[in-house]
Amino acid sequence: MSDRVIKVGLCGFGVVGQGVFNHLQKRENDLSDQLGAKVEVARIAVRDTSKKRDFDFDSSILTTDPLSIASDPEIDVVCELMGGTGIALDVTLEALKAGKVVVTANKALICDHGEAVFAAAEQGGGQILFEASVAGGIPVIKAIKDGLVINRFSSIYGILNGTCNYILTRMTNEGASYQDILVEAKELGYAEADESLDVDGIDTAHKAVVLAYLAYGRWVPYKDILVQGIAEVTQEDIAFAKENDYAIKLLATMDVAHASGKLYISILPTLVSKKYVLGSVDGVFNAVSIHGDVVGETVYIGPGAGRDATASAVIADVVDAAKLLVAGGSQFVDPAPRGGERIELAEPEEIKSRYYVRLQVADKPGVMAEVTSLLAKNEVSLASVTQKEVEENAASATLIMTTHMTTEQAILDAVRALEESSSVEGKPFTMPISSFES
Amino acid sequence: MSDRVIKVGLCGFGVVGQGVFNHLQKRENDLSDQLGAKVEVARIAVRDTSKKRDFDFDSSILTTDPLSIASDPEIDVVCELMGGTGIALDVTLEALKAGKVVVTANKALICDHGEAVFAAAEQGGGQILFEASVAGGIPVIKAIKDGLVINRFSSIYGILNGTCNYILTRMTNEGASYQDILVEAKELGYAEADESLDVDGIDTAHKAVVLAYLAYGRWVPYKDILVQGIAEVTQEDIAFAKENDYAIKLLATMDVAHASGKLYISILPTLVSKKYVLGSVDGVFNAVSIHGDVVGETVYIGPGAGRDATASAVIADVVDAAKLLVAGGSQFVDPAPRGGERIELAEPEEIKSRYYVRLQVADKPGVMAEVTSLLAKNEVSLASVTQKEVEENAASATLIMTTHMTTEQAILDAVRALEESSSVEGKPFTMPISSFES
């Protein structure tokens, strides 16, 4: 064994940071044996040096200045585990410009500043690794950039947010409302105090942007993605799904149209067949299905969050970096295919699917005729309509419809027209019905 | 871009070799852009230089001597795609001793000669990469050695043979016999003319040995593994599975006992709950479930064979090697943890499971008493017994039983005792009933 030491600086020492520290310590000898070099946590940036931590370590390696780690010539690998896009971005850019490897779990940072981050890496000869930013402990980023390197990807489908999948699964199993499950999920630590990043689909969209860059080489602006969360899913939707052998999943869809080559990305509650593997991935688990032109479909399932699962992914990147450093040097390699900036995004009129539509309508004569005629005007043709028996004296009824193949634009237009109708109460709820086969 | 060229020699130019050549050619520019180096197929060893091939290429790069490629100082990466353990082994050892990277899809070679191959790689400073040897296009080897590098593995379960899974799936869906489906599978190209390597579990065992080395660092001799194929599975077994919400899978099991640290490996038809993800992986698909102590369970599903899926995996290794060569040099890194030679194998009396037992018995008084007493004597206690209504004049009846938790040794002993009984016809068929949860 050589006496080469790969020096790691941890910026951020919260749940994930301490997980990384702990597991690197525990397996230090194993790693040394395999790599022919020691991987050592040489410095740690914290907010409060006096705070008690879960693990023992030499407190002299602590600093309150993460930027001093980013610019420390002794440090080879900087783990950015602070989160946010403020100081985390400064640290990342500084370290990359200094030619270091930056390992991050920060999908918001990569999503919002990916272009600047990659430019800094290229300019400084650094490297940015971010396995932990998508799908937690599942090595899906390495799968796309290494394992499937020779493939082009016609589509990627992901269940990328464990909180949403947990809530939807419990709603399905227990018949309880979204609100009730959310409250319990918060108590149990499966949802954050401010749940909006998760349940509104924002976190999933961040991750989809990261995957899309890796697969297609294009930074898709967040604002160009149709994003809808799970807060509007009701037991009526769950019941429909169960009766028809579907599960409702918050699905990230990335799809390249065969004919036009245009890329479509959306984050939407989606009816997924229970016969298809993603339809049976429940609870906090994440899953990603990747369609490669050479390999065909491969699917990856595992824990999408949690201290140890995330630490497992962060450390995988640290070790990857260490291997390259031991081999002779790490240098910038863009993991994405070239030419992505030329990929156009598909317009809603180019996106085809079957849809599920749920409406609250006034219980009075002529409503059904009005609703169906509004849909027909927008070129949405119905495959099925169900109105449950209305209780005596109820002022409104729930209509559940499925459509034949139509376009996303047609559904958006139809929903707008329905919203404006005096017969329809509130906003209609729609979901695509996926055409996955088992 | 530098003008660095990574020179690849293909030894073997059959289905997979031509797939590798084709896809490397098609994506040559993409790869150059990403790697900053050109990946070039510089030489190809074939048996017959005059044979017509599916792709155009400069015939001057052909040779009939694969060893000349292994020793060619111009060649950086040798792809051993000939198969077998004769000349393929010579080529592999020669290239590794010369410090080259060898990429192979040859599980039999790694299984039977892994120790010698790794020793040659270490001695010569070469590298042996074998992503394509297990689970075809699914990058599961990279997952274990890179993505999950910080983990120790309590267990790995795999559906590793597409032919077996295809036959079992069709038996389940169509109610046809093993023999009928096998004949059709051969006609359709899903089974080889000589099917024994696949259906007898030998191919699966080869792959399990490779995975076990990666995960545990121990080369388990093939003869120490309990291997049973799928040829004895009947429609009675399939019917039992269906009725009880199981699927029958040829399952590779690698399991480390928590208390003793001993390793258990078996290849057995197994009743797997349909609620568990591996119970729903059908057709030619492979799947691997990996339990890591840091990450938890991750599952990988995809095509286990085929020209392009295998080529995708071979090329992933070639590109991995190219990245290291570009970074400064590829050198031997043993992907397995140290200390594996100290891991003991578990004995059959240490293995616990519930079992399914199917017997053909004489239809005469006292048989049930004899069978159950033989089982009891061997400490196998029954959870259920079914004897289907026997047809008038039938001389024998089928008994289907499930046991409570017992040991593998007890089942082996009980089966032996039953075989010797004059009331039992032929050999009893047994399968473990997996305790996987959904």
Coordinates of N, CA and C in Angstrom, one line a residue, chain A residues 181-306:
Chain A
I181 N -53.1 11.7 6.7 CA -51.8 11.0 6.5 C -50.7 12.0 6.6
L182 N -50.8 13.2 6.0 CA -49.7 14.2 6.1 C -49.4 14.5 7.5
V183 N -50.4 14.7 8.3 CA -50.2 15.0 9.8 C -49.4 13.9 10.4
E184 N -49.8 12.7 10.2 CA -49.1 11.6 10.8 C -47.7 11.4 10.2
A185 N -47.5 11.7 8.9 CA -46.2 11.5 8.3 C -45.2 12.6 9.0
K186 N -45.7 13.7 9.3 CA -44.9 14.7 9.9 C -44.5 14.3 11.3
E187 N -45.4 13.7 12.1 CA -45.1 13.2 13.4 C -44.1 12.1 13.3
L188 N -44.2 11.3 12.3 CA -43.2 10.1 12.2 C -41.9 10.5 11.5
G189 N -41.8 11.7 11.1 CA -40.5 12.2 10.5 C -40.5 11.8 9.0
Y190 N -41.6 11.4 8.4 CA -41.5 11.0 7.0 C -41.8 12.3 6.1
A191 N -42.3 13.3 6.7 CA -42.5 14.6 6.0 C -41.9 15.7 6.8
E192 N -41.4 16.7 6.1 CA -40.8 17.9 6.8 C -41.9 18.8 7.4
A193 N -41.5 19.6 8.4 CA -42.5 20.6 8.9 C -43.1 21.4 7.8
D194 N -42.3 21.9 6.9 CA -42.8 22.6 5.7 C -42.8 21.6 4.6
E195 N -43.9 21.0 4.3 CA -44.0 19.9 3.4 C -44.0 20.2 1.9
S196 N -44.1 21.6 1.6 CA -44.4 22.0 0.3 C -43.4 21.5 -0.8
L197 N -42.1 21.6 -0.4 CA -41.0 21.2 -1.4 C -41.3 19.7 -1.9
D198 N -41.7 18.9 -1.0 CA -42.0 17.5 -1.3 C -43.3 17.3 -2.0
V199 N -44.4 17.7 -1.3 CA -45.7 17.3 -1.8 C -46.2 18.1 -3.0
D200 N -45.6 19.3 -3.2 CA -45.9 20.1 -4.4 C -45.1 19.7 -5.7
G201 N -44.3 18.7 -5.5 CA -43.5 18.1 -6.7 C -42.2 18.9 -7.0
I202 N -41.9 19.9 -6.2 CA -40.7 20.7 -6.5 C -39.4 19.9 -6.4
D203 N -39.3 19.1 -5.3 CA -38.2 18.2 -5.1 C -38.0 17.2 -6.2
T204 N -39.1 16.7 -6.6 CA -39.1 15.7 -7.8 C -38.7 16.4 -9.0
A205 N -39.1 17.6 -9.3 CA -38.7 18.4 -10.5 C -37.2 18.7 -10.5
H206 N -36.7 19.1 -9.3 CA -35.2 19.3 -9.2 C -34.5 18.0 -9.7
K207 N -34.9 16.9 -9.2 CA -34.2 15.6 -9.5 C -34.4 15.3 -11.0
A208 N -35.6 15.6 -11.5 CA -35.8 15.3 -12.9 C -34.9 16.2 -13.8
V209 N -34.7 17.4 -13.4 CA -33.8 18.3 -14.1 C -32.4 17.7 -14.1
V210 N -32.0 17.2 -13.0 CA -30.6 16.6 -12.9 C -30.5 15.4 -13.8
L211 N -31.5 14.5 -13.7 CA -31.5 13.3 -14.6 C -31.5 13.6 -16.1
A212 N -32.3 14.7 -16.4 CA -32.5 15.0 -17.8 C -31.1 15.6 -18.3
Y213 N -30.4 16.3 -17.5 CA -29.1 16.8 -17.9 C -28.2 15.6 -18.2
L214 N -28.1 14.7 -17.3 CA -27.2 13.5 -17.5 C -27.6 12.7 -18.7
A215 N -28.9 12.6 -18.9 CA -29.3 11.7 -20.0 C -29.3 12.4 -21.4
Y216 N -29.6 13.7 -21.4 CA -29.8 14.4 -22.6 C -28.9 15.6 -22.9
G217 N -28.1 16.0 -21.8 CA -27.2 17.1 -22.0 C -27.8 18.4 -22.0
R218 N -29.1 18.6 -21.6 CA -29.8 19.8 -21.7 C -30.2 20.2 -20.3
W219 N -29.9 21.5 -19.9 CA -30.4 22.0 -18.6 C -31.8 22.6 -18.9
V220 N -32.8 21.8 -18.5 CA -34.2 22.3 -18.7 C -34.6 23.2 -17.6
P221 N -35.0 24.5 -18.0 CA -35.4 25.4 -16.9 C -36.6 24.8 -16.2
Y222 N -36.6 24.9 -14.9 CA -37.7 24.5 -14.0 C -39.0 25.0 -14.5
K223 N -39.1 26.3 -14.9 CA -40.3 26.9 -15.2 C -41.0 26.3 -16.5
D224 N -40.1 25.5 -17.3 CA -40.7 24.9 -18.5 C -41.3 23.5 -18.2
I225 N -41.3 23.1 -17.0 CA -41.8 21.8 -16.7 C -43.2 21.9 -16.1
L226 N -44.1 21.0 -16.6 CA -45.4 21.0 -16.0 C -45.3 20.2 -14.7
V227 N -45.5 20.9 -13.5 CA -45.4 20.2 -12.2 C -46.7 20.3 -11.4
Q228 N -47.1 19.2 -11.0 CA -48.3 19.2 -10.1 C -48.0 18.2 -8.9
G229 N -48.3 18.6 -7.7 CA -48.1 17.8 -6.6 C -49.2 16.8 -6.3
I230 N -49.2 16.3 -5.0 CA -50.2 15.2 -4.7 C -51.3 15.7 -3.8
A231 N -51.2 17.0 -3.4 CA -52.2 17.5 -2.4 C -53.6 17.4 -2.8
E232 N -53.9 17.4 -4.1 CA -55.3 17.3 -4.5 C -55.8 15.9 -4.7
V233 N -55.0 14.9 -4.5 CA -55.4 13.5 -4.7 C -56.4 13.2 -3.5
T234 N -57.5 12.7 -3.9 CA -58.6 12.3 -2.9 C -58.8 10.8 -2.9
Q235 N -59.6 10.4 -1.9 CA -59.9 9.0 -1.8 C -60.8 8.5 -3.0
E236 N -61.4 9.5 -3.7 CA -62.2 9.1 -4.9 C -61.2 8.6 -6.0
D237 N -60.1 9.3 -6.1 CA -59.1 9.0 -7.1 C -58.4 7.6 -6.7
I238 N -58.1 7.5 -5.4 CA -57.5 6.2 -5.0 C -58.5 5.0 -5.2
A239 N -59.8 5.3 -5.0 CA -60.7 4.2 -5.2 C -60.8 3.8 -6.7
F240 N -60.8 4.8 -7.5 CA -60.8 4.6 -9.0 C -59.6 3.7 -9.4
A241 N -58.4 4.1 -8.8 CA -57.2 3.4 -9.1 C -57.3 2.0 -8.7
K242 N -57.7 1.7 -7.5 CA -57.8 0.4 -7.0 C -58.7 -0.5 -7.9
E243 N -59.9 0.1 -8.2 CA -60.9 -0.7 -8.9 C -60.4 -1.1 -10.3
N244 N -59.5 -0.3 -10.8 CA -59.0 -0.5 -12.2 C -57.6 -1.0 -12.2
D245 N -57.1 -1.5 -11.1 CA -55.7 -2.1 -11.0 C -54.6 -1.1 -11.3
Y246 N -54.8 0.1 -10.9 CA -53.7 1.1 -11.0 C -53.3 1.5 -9.6
A247 N -52.1 2.1 -9.5 CA -51.7 2.8 -8.3 C -51.4 4.3 -8.8
I248 N -51.6 5.2 -7.8 CA -51.3 6.6 -8.1 C -49.9 6.9 -7.6
K249 N -49.1 7.3 -8.5 CA -47.7 7.6 -8.2 C -47.4 9.0 -8.7
L250 N -46.6 9.8 -7.9 CA -46.1 11.1 -8.4 C -44.9 10.7 -9.3
L251 N -45.2 10.8 -10.6 CA -44.3 10.3 -11.6 C -43.5 11.4 -12.3
A252 N -42.2 11.3 -12.3 CA -41.4 12.2 -13.2 C -41.3 11.5 -14.5
T253 N -41.7 12.2 -15.5 CA -41.6 11.6 -16.9 C -40.6 12.4 -17.7
M254 N -39.7 11.7 -18.3 CA -38.8 12.3 -19.3 C -38.9 11.5 -20.6
D255 N -39.3 12.1 -21.7 CA -39.6 11.3 -22.8 C -39.1 12.0 -24.1
V256 N -38.4 11.3 -24.9 CA -38.0 11.9 -26.2 C -38.9 11.4 -27.3
A257 N -39.5 12.3 -28.0 CA -40.4 11.9 -29.1 C -39.6 11.3 -30.2
H258 N -40.1 10.1 -30.6 CA -39.3 9.4 -31.6 C -39.1 10.2 -32.9
A259 N -40.2 10.8 -33.3 CA -40.2 11.5 -34.6 C -39.5 12.8 -34.6
S260 N -39.8 13.6 -33.6 CA -39.3 15.0 -33.6 C -38.0 15.1 -32.8
G261 N -37.7 14.2 -32.0 CA -36.5 14.3 -31.1 C -36.7 15.3 -30.0
K262 N -37.9 15.8 -29.8 CA -38.2 16.8 -28.7 C -38.3 16.1 -27.4
L263 N -37.9 16.8 -26.3 CA -37.9 16.3 -25.0 C -39.1 16.8 -24.2
Y264 N -39.8 15.9 -23.5 CA -40.9 16.2 -22.7 C -40.6 15.9 -21.2
I265 N -40.8 16.8 -20.3 CA -40.6 16.5 -18.9 C -41.9 17.0 -18.2
S266 N -42.4 16.1 -17.3 CA -43.5 16.5 -16.4 C -43.3 15.8 -15.1
I267 N -43.9 16.4 -14.1 CA -44.0 15.8 -12.8 C -45.5 15.8 -12.4
L268 N -46.2 14.7 -12.5 CA -47.6 14.6 -12.3 C -48.0 13.4 -11.5
P269 N -49.1 13.5 -10.7 CA -49.7 12.3 -10.2 C -50.2 11.5 -11.4
T270 N -49.9 10.2 -11.4 CA -50.2 9.5 -12.6 C -50.7 8.1 -12.2
L271 N -51.7 7.6 -13.0 CA -52.2 6.3 -12.8 C -51.3 5.3 -13.5
V272 N -50.6 4.5 -12.7 CA -49.6 3.5 -13.2 C -50.2 2.1 -12.9
S273 N -50.2 1.3 -14.0 CA -50.7 -0.1 -13.8 C -50.0 -0.8 -12.7
K274 N -50.7 -1.5 -11.9 CA -50.1 -2.3 -10.8 C -49.3 -3.5 -11.4
K275 N -49.6 -3.8 -12.6 CA -48.8 -4.9 -13.3 C -47.5 -4.5 -13.7
Y276 N -47.3 -3.1 -13.8 CA -46.0 -2.6 -14.2 C -45.1 -2.4 -12.9
V277 N -43.9 -2.7 -13.0 CA -43.0 -2.7 -11.8 C -43.1 -1.4 -11.0
L278 N -43.2 -0.2 -11.6 CA -43.2 1.0 -10.8 C -44.6 1.2 -10.1
G279 N -45.6 0.5 -10.5 CA -46.9 0.5 -9.9 C -46.9 -0.2 -8.5
S280 N -45.9 -1.0 -8.3 CA -45.8 -1.8 -7.0 C -44.7 -1.3 -6.1
V281 N -44.1 -0.2 -6.5 CA -43.0 0.3 -5.6 C -43.7 1.3 -4.6
D282 N -43.7 0.8 -3.3 CA -44.6 1.5 -2.3 C -43.7 2.1 -1.2
G283 N -44.4 2.9 -0.4 CA -43.8 3.4 0.8 C -42.7 4.5 0.5
V284 N -41.7 4.6 1.3 CA -40.7 5.6 1.0 C -39.7 5.2 -0.1
F285 N -39.9 4.1 -0.7 CA -39.0 3.6 -1.8 C -39.1 4.5 -3.0
N286 N -38.0 4.7 -3.6 CA -37.9 5.4 -4.9 C -37.7 4.3 -6.0
A287 N -38.0 4.7 -7.3 CA -37.7 3.8 -8.4 C -37.5 4.6 -9.6
V288 N -36.6 4.1 -10.5 CA -36.3 4.8 -11.7 C -36.3 3.7 -12.8
S289 N -37.1 3.9 -13.9 CA -37.0 3.1 -15.1 C -36.4 3.8 -16.2
I290 N -35.4 3.2 -16.8 CA -34.6 3.9 -17.8 C -34.6 3.0 -19.1
H291 N -35.0 3.7 -20.2 CA -35.1 3.0 -21.5 C -33.9 3.4 -22.3
G292 N -33.0 2.5 -22.5 CA -31.8 2.8 -23.3 C -31.9 2.1 -24.7
D293 N -31.4 2.8 -25.7 CA -31.5 2.3 -27.1 C -30.7 1.0 -27.3
V294 N -29.7 0.8 -26.5 CA -28.9 -0.4 -26.7 C -29.4 -1.5 -25.7
V295 N -29.5 -1.2 -24.5 CA -29.8 -2.2 -23.4 C -31.2 -2.5 -23.3
G296 N -32.1 -1.6 -23.7 CA -33.6 -1.8 -23.4 C -33.9 -1.2 -22.0
E297 N -34.9 -1.7 -21.3 CA -35.3 -1.1 -20.1 C -34.6 -1.7 -18.9
T298 N -34.0 -0.9 -18.0 CA -33.5 -1.3 -16.7 C -34.2 -0.5 -15.6
V299 N -34.4 -1.1 -14.5 CA -35.2 -0.5 -13.4 C -34.4 -0.6 -12.1
Y300 N -34.4 0.5 -11.3 CA -33.6 0.6 -10.1 C -34.5 1.0 -9.0
I301 N -34.5 0.3 -7.9 CA -35.4 0.5 -6.8 C -34.6 0.5 -5.5
G302 N -35.0 1.4 -4.6 CA -34.3 1.5 -3.3 C -34.8 2.6 -2.5
P303 N -34.1 2.8 -1.3 CA -34.5 3.9 -0.4 C -34.0 5.2 -1.0
G304 N -35.0 6.2 -1.0 CA -34.7 7.4 -1.7 C -34.2 8.5 -0.8
A305 N -34.2 8.2 0.5 CA -33.7 9.3 1.5 C -33.3 8.6 2.7
G306 N -32.9 9.4 3.7 CA -32.4 8.9 5.0 C -30.9 9.1 5.1

